[in-house]
Tab-separated table of C-alpha atoms and ligand atoms in Angstrom:
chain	number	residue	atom	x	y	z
A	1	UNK	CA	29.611	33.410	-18.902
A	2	UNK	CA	26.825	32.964	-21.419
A	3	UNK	CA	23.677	34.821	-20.489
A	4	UNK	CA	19.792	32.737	-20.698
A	5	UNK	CA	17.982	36.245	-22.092
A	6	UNK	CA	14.560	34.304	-22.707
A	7	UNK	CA	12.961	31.004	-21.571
A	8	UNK	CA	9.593	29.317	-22.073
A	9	UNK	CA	8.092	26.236	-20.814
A	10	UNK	CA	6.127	23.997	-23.422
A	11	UNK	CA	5.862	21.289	-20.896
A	12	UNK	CA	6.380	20.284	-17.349
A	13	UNK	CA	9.519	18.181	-19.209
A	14	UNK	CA	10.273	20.568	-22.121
A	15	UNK	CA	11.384	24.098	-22.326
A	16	UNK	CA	13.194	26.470	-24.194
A	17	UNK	CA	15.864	28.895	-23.763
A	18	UNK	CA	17.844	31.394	-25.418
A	19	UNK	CA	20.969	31.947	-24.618
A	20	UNK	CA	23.400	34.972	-25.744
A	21	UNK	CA	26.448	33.503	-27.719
A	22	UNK	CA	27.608	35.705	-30.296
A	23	UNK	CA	30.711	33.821	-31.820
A	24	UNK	CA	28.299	30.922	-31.529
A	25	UNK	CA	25.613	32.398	-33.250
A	26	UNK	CA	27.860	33.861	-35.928
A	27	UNK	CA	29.123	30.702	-37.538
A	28	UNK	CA	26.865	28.225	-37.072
A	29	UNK	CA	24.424	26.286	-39.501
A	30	UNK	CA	21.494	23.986	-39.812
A	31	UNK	CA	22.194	20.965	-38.356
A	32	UNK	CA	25.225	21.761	-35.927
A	33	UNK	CA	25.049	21.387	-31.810
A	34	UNK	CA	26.498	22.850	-29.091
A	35	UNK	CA	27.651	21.475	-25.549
A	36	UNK	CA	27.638	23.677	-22.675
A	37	UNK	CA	28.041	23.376	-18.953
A	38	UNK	CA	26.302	25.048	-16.496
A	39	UNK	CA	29.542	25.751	-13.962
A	40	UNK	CA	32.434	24.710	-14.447
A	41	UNK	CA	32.367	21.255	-12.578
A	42	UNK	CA	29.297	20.638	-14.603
A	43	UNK	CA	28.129	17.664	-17.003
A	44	UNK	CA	29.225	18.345	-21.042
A	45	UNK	CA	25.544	18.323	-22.282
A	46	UNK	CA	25.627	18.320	-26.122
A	47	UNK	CA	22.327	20.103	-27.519
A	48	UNK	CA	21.282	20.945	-30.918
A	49	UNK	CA	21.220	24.852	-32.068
A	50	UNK	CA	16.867	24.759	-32.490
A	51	UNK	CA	17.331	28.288	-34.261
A	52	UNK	CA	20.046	31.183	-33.904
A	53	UNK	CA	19.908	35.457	-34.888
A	54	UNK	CA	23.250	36.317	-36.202
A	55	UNK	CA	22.069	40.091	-35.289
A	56	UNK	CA	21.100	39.160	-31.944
A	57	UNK	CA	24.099	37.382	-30.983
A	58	UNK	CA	21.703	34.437	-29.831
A	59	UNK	CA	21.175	30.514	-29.734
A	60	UNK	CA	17.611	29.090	-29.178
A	61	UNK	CA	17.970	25.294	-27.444
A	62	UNK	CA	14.945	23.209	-26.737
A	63	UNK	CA	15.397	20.637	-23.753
A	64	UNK	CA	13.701	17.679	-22.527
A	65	UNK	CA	14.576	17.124	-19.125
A	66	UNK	CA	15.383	13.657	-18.615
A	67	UNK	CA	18.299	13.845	-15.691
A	68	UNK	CA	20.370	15.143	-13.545
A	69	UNK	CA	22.133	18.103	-15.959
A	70	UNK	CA	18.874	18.799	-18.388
A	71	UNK	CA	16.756	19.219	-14.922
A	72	UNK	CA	19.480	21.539	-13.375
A	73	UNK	CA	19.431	23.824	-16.389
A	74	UNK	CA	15.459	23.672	-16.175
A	75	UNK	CA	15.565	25.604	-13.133
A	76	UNK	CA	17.681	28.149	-14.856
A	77	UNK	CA	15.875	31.187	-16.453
A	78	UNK	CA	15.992	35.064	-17.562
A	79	UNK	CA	19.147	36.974	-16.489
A	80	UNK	CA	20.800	33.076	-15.304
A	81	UNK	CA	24.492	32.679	-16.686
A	82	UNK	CA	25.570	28.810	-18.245
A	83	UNK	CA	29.901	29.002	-17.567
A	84	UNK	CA	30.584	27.140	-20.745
A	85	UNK	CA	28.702	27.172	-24.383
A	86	UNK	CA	31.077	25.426	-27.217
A	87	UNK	CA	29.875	25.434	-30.579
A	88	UNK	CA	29.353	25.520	-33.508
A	89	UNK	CA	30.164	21.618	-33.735
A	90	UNK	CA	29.725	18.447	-36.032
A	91	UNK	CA	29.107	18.815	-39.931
A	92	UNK	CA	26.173	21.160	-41.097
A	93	UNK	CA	23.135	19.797	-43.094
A	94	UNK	CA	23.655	19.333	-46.761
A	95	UNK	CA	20.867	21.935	-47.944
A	96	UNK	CA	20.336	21.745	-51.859
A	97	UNK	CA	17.476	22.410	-54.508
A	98	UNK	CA	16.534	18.598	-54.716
A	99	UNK	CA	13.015	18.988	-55.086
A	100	UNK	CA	10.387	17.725	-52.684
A	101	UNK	CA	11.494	16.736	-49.160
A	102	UNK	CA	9.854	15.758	-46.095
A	103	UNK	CA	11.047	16.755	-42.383
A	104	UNK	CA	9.963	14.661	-39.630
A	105	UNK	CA	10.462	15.824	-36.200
A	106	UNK	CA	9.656	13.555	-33.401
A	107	UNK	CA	8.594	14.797	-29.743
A	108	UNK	CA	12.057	17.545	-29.266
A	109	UNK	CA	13.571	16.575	-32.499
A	110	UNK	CA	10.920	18.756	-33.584
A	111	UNK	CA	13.603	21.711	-32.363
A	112	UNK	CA	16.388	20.813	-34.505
A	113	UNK	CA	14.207	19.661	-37.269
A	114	UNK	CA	12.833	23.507	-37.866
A	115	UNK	CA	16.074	25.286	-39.222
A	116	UNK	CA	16.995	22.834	-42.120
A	117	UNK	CA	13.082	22.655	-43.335
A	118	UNK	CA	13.588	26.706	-43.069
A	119	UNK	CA	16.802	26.314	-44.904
A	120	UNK	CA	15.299	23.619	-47.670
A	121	UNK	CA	13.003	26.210	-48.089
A	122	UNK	CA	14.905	28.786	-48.629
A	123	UNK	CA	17.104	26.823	-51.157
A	124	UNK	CA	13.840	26.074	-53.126
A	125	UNK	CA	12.877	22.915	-52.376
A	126	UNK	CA	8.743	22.064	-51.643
A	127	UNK	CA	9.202	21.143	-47.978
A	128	UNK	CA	6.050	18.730	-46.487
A	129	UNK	CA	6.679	18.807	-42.447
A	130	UNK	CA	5.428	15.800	-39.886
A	131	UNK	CA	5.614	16.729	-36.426
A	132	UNK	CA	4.582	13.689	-33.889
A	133	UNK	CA	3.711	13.560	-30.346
A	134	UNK	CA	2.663	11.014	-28.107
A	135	UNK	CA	-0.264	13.632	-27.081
A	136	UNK	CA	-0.982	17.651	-27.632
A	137	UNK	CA	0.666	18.100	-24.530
A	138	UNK	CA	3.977	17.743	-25.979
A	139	UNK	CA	3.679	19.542	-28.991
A	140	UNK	CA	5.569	23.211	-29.802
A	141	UNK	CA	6.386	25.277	-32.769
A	142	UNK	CA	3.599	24.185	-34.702
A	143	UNK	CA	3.234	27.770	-35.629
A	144	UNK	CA	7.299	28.092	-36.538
A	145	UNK	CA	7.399	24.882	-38.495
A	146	UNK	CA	3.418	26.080	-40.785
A	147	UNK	CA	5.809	29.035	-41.659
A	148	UNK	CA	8.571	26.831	-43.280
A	149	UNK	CA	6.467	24.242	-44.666
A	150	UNK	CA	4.469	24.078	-48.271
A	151	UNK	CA	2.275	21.184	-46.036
A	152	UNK	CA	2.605	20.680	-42.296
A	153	UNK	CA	1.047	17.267	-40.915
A	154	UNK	CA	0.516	17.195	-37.334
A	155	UNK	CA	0.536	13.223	-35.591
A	156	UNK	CA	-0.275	12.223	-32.380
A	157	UNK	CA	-0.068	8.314	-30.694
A	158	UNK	CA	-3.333	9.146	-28.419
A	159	UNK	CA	-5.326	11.531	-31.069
A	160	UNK	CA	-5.264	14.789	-28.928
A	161	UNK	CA	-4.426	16.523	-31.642
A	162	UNK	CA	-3.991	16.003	-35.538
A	163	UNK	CA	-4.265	12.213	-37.113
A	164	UNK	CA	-4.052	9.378	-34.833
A	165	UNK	CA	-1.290	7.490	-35.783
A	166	UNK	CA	2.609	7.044	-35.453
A	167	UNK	CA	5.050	9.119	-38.080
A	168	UNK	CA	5.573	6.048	-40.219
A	169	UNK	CA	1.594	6.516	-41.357
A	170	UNK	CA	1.530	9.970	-43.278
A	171	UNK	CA	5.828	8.947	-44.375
A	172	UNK	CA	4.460	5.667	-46.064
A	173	UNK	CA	1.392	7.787	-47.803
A	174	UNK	CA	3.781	10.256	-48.775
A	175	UNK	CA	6.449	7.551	-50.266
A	176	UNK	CA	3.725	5.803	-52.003
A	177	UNK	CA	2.516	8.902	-54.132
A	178	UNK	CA	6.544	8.616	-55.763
A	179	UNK	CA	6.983	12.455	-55.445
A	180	UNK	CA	9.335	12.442	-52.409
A	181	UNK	CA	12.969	13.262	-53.103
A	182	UNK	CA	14.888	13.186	-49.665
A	183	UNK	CA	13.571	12.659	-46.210
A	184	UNK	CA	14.805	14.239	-43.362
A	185	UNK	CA	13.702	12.266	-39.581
A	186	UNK	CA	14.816	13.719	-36.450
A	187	UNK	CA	13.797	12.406	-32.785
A	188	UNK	CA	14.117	9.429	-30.573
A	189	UNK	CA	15.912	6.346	-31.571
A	190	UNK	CA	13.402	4.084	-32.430
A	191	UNK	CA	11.266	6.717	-34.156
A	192	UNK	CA	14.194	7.500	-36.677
A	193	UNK	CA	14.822	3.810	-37.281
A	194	UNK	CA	11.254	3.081	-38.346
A	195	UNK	CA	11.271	6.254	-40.486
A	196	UNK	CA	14.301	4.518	-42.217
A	197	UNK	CA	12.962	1.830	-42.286
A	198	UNK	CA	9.538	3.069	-43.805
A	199	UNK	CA	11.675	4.962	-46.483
A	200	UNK	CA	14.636	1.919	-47.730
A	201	UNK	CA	11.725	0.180	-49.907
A	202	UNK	CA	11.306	3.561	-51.898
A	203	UNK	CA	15.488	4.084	-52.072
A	204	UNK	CA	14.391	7.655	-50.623
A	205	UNK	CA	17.726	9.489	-49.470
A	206	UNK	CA	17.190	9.292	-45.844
A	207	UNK	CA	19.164	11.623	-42.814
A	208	UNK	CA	19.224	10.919	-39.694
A	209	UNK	CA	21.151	12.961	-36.480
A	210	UNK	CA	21.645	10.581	-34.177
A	211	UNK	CA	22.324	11.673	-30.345
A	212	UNK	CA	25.011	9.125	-28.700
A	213	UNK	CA	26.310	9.615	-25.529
A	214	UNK	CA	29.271	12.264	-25.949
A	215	UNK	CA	32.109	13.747	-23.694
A	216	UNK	CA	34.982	15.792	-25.600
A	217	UNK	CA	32.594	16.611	-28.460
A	218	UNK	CA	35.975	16.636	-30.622
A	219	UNK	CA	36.549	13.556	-32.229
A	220	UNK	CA	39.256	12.721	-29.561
A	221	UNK	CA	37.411	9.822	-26.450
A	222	UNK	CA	35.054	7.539	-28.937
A	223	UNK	CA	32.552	8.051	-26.646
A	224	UNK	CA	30.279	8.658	-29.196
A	225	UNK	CA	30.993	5.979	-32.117
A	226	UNK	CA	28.209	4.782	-33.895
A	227	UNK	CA	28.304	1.855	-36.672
A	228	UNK	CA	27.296	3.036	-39.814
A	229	UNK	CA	27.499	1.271	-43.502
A	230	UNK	CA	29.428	-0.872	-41.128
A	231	UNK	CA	31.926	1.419	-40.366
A	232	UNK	CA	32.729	2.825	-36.977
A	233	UNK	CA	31.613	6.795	-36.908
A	234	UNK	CA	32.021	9.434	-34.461
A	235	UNK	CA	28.826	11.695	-34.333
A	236	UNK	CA	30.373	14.441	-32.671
A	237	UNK	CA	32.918	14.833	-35.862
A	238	UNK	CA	31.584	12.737	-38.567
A	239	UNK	CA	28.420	13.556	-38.216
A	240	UNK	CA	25.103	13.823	-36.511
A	241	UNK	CA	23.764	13.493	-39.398
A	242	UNK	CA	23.974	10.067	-41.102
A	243	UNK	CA	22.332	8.404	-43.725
A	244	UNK	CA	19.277	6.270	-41.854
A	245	UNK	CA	19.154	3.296	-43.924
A	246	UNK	CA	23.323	2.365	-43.367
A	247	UNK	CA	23.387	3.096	-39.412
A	248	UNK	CA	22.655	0.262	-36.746
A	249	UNK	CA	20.145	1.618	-34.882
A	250	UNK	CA	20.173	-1.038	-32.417
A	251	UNK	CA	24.054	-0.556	-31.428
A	252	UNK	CA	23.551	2.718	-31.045
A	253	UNK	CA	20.266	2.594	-28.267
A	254	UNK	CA	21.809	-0.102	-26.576
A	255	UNK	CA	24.939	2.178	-26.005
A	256	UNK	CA	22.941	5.012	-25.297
A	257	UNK	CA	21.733	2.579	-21.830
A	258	UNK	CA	24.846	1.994	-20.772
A	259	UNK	CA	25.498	4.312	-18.014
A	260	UNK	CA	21.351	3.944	-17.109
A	261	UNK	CA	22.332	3.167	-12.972
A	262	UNK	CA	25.053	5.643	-12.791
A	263	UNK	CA	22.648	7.860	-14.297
A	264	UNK	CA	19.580	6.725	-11.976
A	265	UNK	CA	21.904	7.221	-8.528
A	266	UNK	CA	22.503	11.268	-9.787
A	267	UNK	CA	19.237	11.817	-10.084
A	268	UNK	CA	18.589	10.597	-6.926
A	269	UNK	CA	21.034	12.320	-4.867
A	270	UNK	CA	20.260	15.322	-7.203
A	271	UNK	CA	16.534	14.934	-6.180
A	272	UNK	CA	16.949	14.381	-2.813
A	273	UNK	CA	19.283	17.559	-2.501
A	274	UNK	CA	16.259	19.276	-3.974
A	275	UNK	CA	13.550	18.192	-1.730
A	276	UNK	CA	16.105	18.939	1.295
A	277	UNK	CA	16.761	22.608	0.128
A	278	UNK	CA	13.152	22.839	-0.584
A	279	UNK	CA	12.668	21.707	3.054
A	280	UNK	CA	15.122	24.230	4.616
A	281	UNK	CA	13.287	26.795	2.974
A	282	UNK	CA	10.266	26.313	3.951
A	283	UNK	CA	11.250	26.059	7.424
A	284	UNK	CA	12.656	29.474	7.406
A	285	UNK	CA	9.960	30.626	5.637
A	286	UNK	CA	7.922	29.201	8.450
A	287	UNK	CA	10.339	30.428	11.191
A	288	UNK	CA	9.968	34.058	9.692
A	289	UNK	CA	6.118	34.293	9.564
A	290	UNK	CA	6.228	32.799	12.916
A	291	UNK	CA	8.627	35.748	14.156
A	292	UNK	CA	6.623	38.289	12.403
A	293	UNK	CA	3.331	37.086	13.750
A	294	UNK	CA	4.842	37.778	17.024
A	295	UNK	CA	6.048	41.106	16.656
A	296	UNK	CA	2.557	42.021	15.398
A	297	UNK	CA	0.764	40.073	18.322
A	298	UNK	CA	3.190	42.053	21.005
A	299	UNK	CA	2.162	45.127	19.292
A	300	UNK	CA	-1.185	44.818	19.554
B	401	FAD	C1	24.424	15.797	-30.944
B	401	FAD	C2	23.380	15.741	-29.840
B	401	FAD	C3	22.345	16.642	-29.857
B	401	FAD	C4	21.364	16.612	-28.856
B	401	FAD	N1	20.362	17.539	-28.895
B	401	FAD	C5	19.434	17.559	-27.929
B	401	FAD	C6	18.411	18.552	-27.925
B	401	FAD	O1	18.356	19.438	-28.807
B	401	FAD	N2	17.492	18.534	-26.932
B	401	FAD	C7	17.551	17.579	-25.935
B	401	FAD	O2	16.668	17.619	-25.053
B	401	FAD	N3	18.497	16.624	-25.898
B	401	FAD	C8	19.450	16.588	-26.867
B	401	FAD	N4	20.456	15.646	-26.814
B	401	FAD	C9	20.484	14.685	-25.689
B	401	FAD	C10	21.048	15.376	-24.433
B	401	FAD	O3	22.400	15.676	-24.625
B	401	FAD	C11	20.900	14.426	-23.222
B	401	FAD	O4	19.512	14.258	-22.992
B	401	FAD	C12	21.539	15.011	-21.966
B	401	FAD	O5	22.942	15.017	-22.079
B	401	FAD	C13	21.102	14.184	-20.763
B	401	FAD	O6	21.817	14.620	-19.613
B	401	FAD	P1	21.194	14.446	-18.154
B	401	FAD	O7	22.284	14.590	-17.148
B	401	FAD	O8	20.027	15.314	-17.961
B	401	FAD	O9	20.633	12.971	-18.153
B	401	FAD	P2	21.346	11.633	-17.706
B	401	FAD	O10	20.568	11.032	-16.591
B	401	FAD	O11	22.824	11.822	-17.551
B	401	FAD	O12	21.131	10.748	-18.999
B	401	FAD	C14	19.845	10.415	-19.492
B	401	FAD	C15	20.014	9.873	-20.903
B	401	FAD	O13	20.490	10.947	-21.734
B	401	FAD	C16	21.499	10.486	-22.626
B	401	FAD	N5	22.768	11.166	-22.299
B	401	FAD	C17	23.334	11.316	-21.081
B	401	FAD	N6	24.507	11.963	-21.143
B	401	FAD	C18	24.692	12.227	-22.441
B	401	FAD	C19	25.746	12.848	-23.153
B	401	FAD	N7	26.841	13.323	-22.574
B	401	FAD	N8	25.613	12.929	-24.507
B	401	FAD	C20	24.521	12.467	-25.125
B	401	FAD	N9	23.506	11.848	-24.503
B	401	FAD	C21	23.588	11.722	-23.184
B	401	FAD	C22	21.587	8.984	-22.427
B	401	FAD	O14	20.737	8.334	-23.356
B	401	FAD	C23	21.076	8.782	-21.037
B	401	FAD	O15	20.545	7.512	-20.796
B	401	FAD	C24	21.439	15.634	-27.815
B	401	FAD	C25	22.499	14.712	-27.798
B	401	FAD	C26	23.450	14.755	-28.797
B	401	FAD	C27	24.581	13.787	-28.780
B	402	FES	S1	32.371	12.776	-28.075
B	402	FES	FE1	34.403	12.041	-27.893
B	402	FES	S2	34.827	11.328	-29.894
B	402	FES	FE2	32.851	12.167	-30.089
């Protein structure tokens, strides 16, 4: 079992946790995931390592919940156990002294963005950080990713907080003034194909780590191919991280939708188990103070 030691809650959606993992925590690097399960009939949910203490034994994870499994382990917190954590997995970052690079973190891939700017820092390179939002709401480790960054640029759609635009605006600025060397752009589909997109006119090295659906995590189902450079990929092995402007963005969302009504009818049942356990606990809740009010009226 794989203790949660800390959680926190950046949004009603988002949260964080920290989860003891020693072996884990020992061997892994920028870049890498994990997939754990919660018990052991559980969903494999792959999740990228956000940050990790060798000393402490631990593994930070930063979730959106979005169904069934991400919402279950939302409702898990200090002291809770996860059965099954497996990691480190897929191929680390490629950190070298390249010069100036930008890290773009969009919504949660703000998480996995923060330990390679930490470790481009450390290797030397100037590191210029976007993190992008669709409102304040939904923005976290602004403090973390200040620390790693020579410049941190904050975005969001609505204007809540920071400059009022999408990712693509300060990426285009920063291509245009020729001084950018590699980008790195991590977060939803779309957001990492327009960030590829933004950077192919400048030939700016650009990595992406792209989240297919995934089951073994070992290179073994294809669950989670991905056609890159027009070759067929598996993230879990070959990657996440790919180079933006060779992958087919579009193959991979549409596959990402496939199992949408499966997905849809678990959260269902999963909700409406909720709301009945809720119920039945409120109704002893309601059968006890009813009990009690009557040993107090007899007594009186
Ligand atoms: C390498 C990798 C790293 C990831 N890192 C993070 C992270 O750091 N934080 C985070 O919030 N999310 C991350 N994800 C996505 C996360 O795994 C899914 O959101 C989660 O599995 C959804 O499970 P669910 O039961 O809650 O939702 P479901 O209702 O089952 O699915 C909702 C959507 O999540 C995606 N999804 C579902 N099952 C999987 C699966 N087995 N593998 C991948 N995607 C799936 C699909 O797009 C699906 O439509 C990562 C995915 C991959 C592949
Ligand atoms: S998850 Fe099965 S091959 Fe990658």
């Amino acid at each position: 079992m794989y203790q949660i030691l800390d959680r926190v809650d950046y949004s009603d959606d988002v949260y964080m946790q920290v989860i003891e993992a020693p072996a884990v925590a020992a061997a892994c690097q920028p870049g890498q995931f994990i997939i754990l399960m919660i018990h052991e009939e559980g969903e494999r949910i792959p999740l990228t390592i956000a940050d990790f203490d060798r000393e402490a034994g631990t593994i930070t994870i930063v979730v959106q919940a979005i169904g069934t499994s991400t919402r279950h382990l939302q409702k898990l917190g200090r002291g809770d156990s996860v059965s099954n954590f497996i990691g480190p997995l897929g191929m680390p970052s490629e950190i070298e002294n390249v010069g100036t690079v930008v890290c773009a973190g969009g919504g949660v891939g703000v998480a996995p963005i923060y330990p390679i700017a930490r470790a481009l820092k450390e290797a030397g390179n100037k590191v210029i950080c976007i993190m992008a939002a669709r409102n304040e709401s939904l923005l976290f480790w602004e403090d973390k990713l200040r620390e790693v960054s020579d410049e941190l640029i904050v975005t969001t759609d609505d204007g809540s907080r920071g400059r009022k635009c999408l990712v693509t605006e300060p990426l285009k600025e920063l291509c245009e003034t020729g001084d950018i060397d590699l980008v790195y752009a991590i977060g939803p589909g779309v957001m990492m194909k327009f960030c590829s997109k933004t950077t192919e006119p400048y030939a700016i090295k650009t990595f992406v780590s792209l989240n297919s659906i995934m089951v073994d995590g070992t290179g073994m189902c294809g669950g989670c191919r991905v056609s890159v450079g027009g070759e067929t990929k598996f993230v879990c092995v070959d990657g996440p991280e790919f180079d933006g402007h060779k992958v087919d963005f579009d193959l991979l969302m549409s596959r990402q939708k496939q199992y949408i009504p499966q997905e849809r009818k678990s959260l269902d049942a999963y909700l409406e188990s909720e709301a009945a356990s809720k119920a039945a606990a409120w109704h002893m809740a309601g059968s006890h103070a009813a009990a009690c009010n009557a040993v107090v009226t007899a007594s009186v």
